[in-house]
C-alpha angles and dihedrals in degrees: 000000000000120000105270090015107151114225095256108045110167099165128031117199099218103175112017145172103172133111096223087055126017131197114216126209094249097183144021127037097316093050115142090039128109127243086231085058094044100042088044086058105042102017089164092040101048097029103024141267100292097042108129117222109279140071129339098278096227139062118199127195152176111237115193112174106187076169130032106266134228122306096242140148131195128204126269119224096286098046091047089059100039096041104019130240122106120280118257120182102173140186143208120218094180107226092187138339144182122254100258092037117129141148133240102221124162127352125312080223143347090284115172124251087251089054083055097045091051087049095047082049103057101027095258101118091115087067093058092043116091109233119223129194112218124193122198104271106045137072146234121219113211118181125207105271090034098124101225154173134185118226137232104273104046141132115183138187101203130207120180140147111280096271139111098200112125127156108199125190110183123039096182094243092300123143128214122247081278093062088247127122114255120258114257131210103216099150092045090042088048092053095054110036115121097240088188115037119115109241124264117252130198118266138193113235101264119227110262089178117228147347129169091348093303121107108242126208124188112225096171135002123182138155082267115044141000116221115192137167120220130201119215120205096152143004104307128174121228100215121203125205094195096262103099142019110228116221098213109207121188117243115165123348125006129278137196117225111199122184118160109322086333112111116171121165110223110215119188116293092021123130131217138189122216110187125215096249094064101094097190128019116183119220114210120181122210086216138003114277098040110148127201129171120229118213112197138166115275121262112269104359123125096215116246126233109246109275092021 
């Protein structure tokens, strides 16, 4: 396990801005700094041209549920600024998962608020929730106002816009460390659910042909975030613009990234930040077959400052 990881560990922030949880520079000459120093310095090198001062846009975590999770939901753009809160439209790449694993993600139908609040009542959500099977190698796209819960079984690489606010409404009869049950949000969660929107499904990552001599396939795209896997036969080159920063995850084999007189070697399940100001970062594969996923900013969207 990682250095300061707790016996139980069911969630791992890889690239984060927030106070409540900070990323640090672990390698290369800024290491030491935070990416909250760094992106407060340089907001268009280290983000992208068009980043607007404030925090990384992104947070990027590790979600391992040995156990399903809460039944929760966050606000989309509008709801944040009509009810308060931060946006968070999320999704799930799935890492690994066990053969029965799945997600619950959006209404089984367009059930009135009344038809939640009796299931919520008498400890029948479960039956109003769409239930959704995942495999490793393919994502779920959860909006914000999508009511959602992740199932036992489940490894997830997580993308979602930079914000902590969750309103959950069903804990599944756990209780806290303090042998209490958790506080739930019903009212909040009931203001910002999406009562319309179709549910997500699960999708395989489509062919987006080549790049910089790796194959590219697109496993989400949104207004917020991209989110591709590329396939490395041979040595390939991720080239910036200076539009976005890319967040570089392991997935199978190891790969060198080489930009300038940087070299890091990125194993399975490492994380990496290129920022925007690094025109060109070369991928080198030990061997033939190695994968990495590439997260990026979303197409034509000025990014937001949180809250806002």
């Amino acid at each position: 396990g990682r250095r300061g990881t707790p016996p139980v560990c069911a969630e791992s922030w890889e690239v984060a801005d927030r106070p409540e949880g900070m990323s640090v520079v672990a390698n290369g000459p800024l290491r030491g700094a935070t990416l909250g120093e760094l992106v407060a310095e340089s907001p268009a090198q280290f983000v992208g041209a068009n980043h607007a001062r404030g925090p990384f846009p992104l947070l990027i975590k590790l979600i391992d549920a040995r156990e399903r999770l809460s039944v929760q939901v966050h606000p989309n753009d509008e709801t944040a600024r009509t009810h308060g809160g931060h946006a968070k439209t999320e999704a799930w790449f799935v890492l690994d998962a066990a053969a029965d694993a799945g997600v619950y993600a959006g209404l089984a139908r367009p059930d009135a608020p009344g038809a939640l609040r009796r299931a919520l009542a008498d400890g029948t959500v479960e039956t109003l929730l769409k239930w959704t099977p995942v495999r490793p190698g393919g994502a779920v796209f959860v909006p914000g106002g999508c009511l959602h819960a992740i199932g036992a079984g489940c490894l997830l690489l997580e993308v979602q816009q930079n914000s902590n606010t969750t309103y959950r409404v069903h804990d599944w009869g756990r209780v806290g460390a303090d042998g209490k049950p958790r506080d739930l949000h019903i009212e909040e969660a009931m203001a910002v659910i999406d009562w319309h929107a179709a549910p997500p499904e699960f999708r395989e990552p489509r062919p987006a042909g080549e790049d910089g001599g790796a194959r590219v396939s697109e496993a989400v795209a949104c207004p917020y975030f991209r989110i591709e896997r590329r396939d490395l036969d041979r040595s390939a080159v991720l080239c910036h613009a200076g539009d976005s920063f890319s967040v570089l995850f392991g997935l199978e084999g190891v790969t060198t990234l080489r930009c300038g007189p940087v070299r890091e070697r990125l194993t399975p399940g490492a994380t990496a930040l290129i920022p925007a100001c690094c025109a060109e970062t070369g991928l080198v594969p030990e061997a033939p077959g190695a994968r990495i996923l590439r997260i990026c900013l979303g197409h034509n969207r000025r990014q937001p400052h949180e809250g806002t």
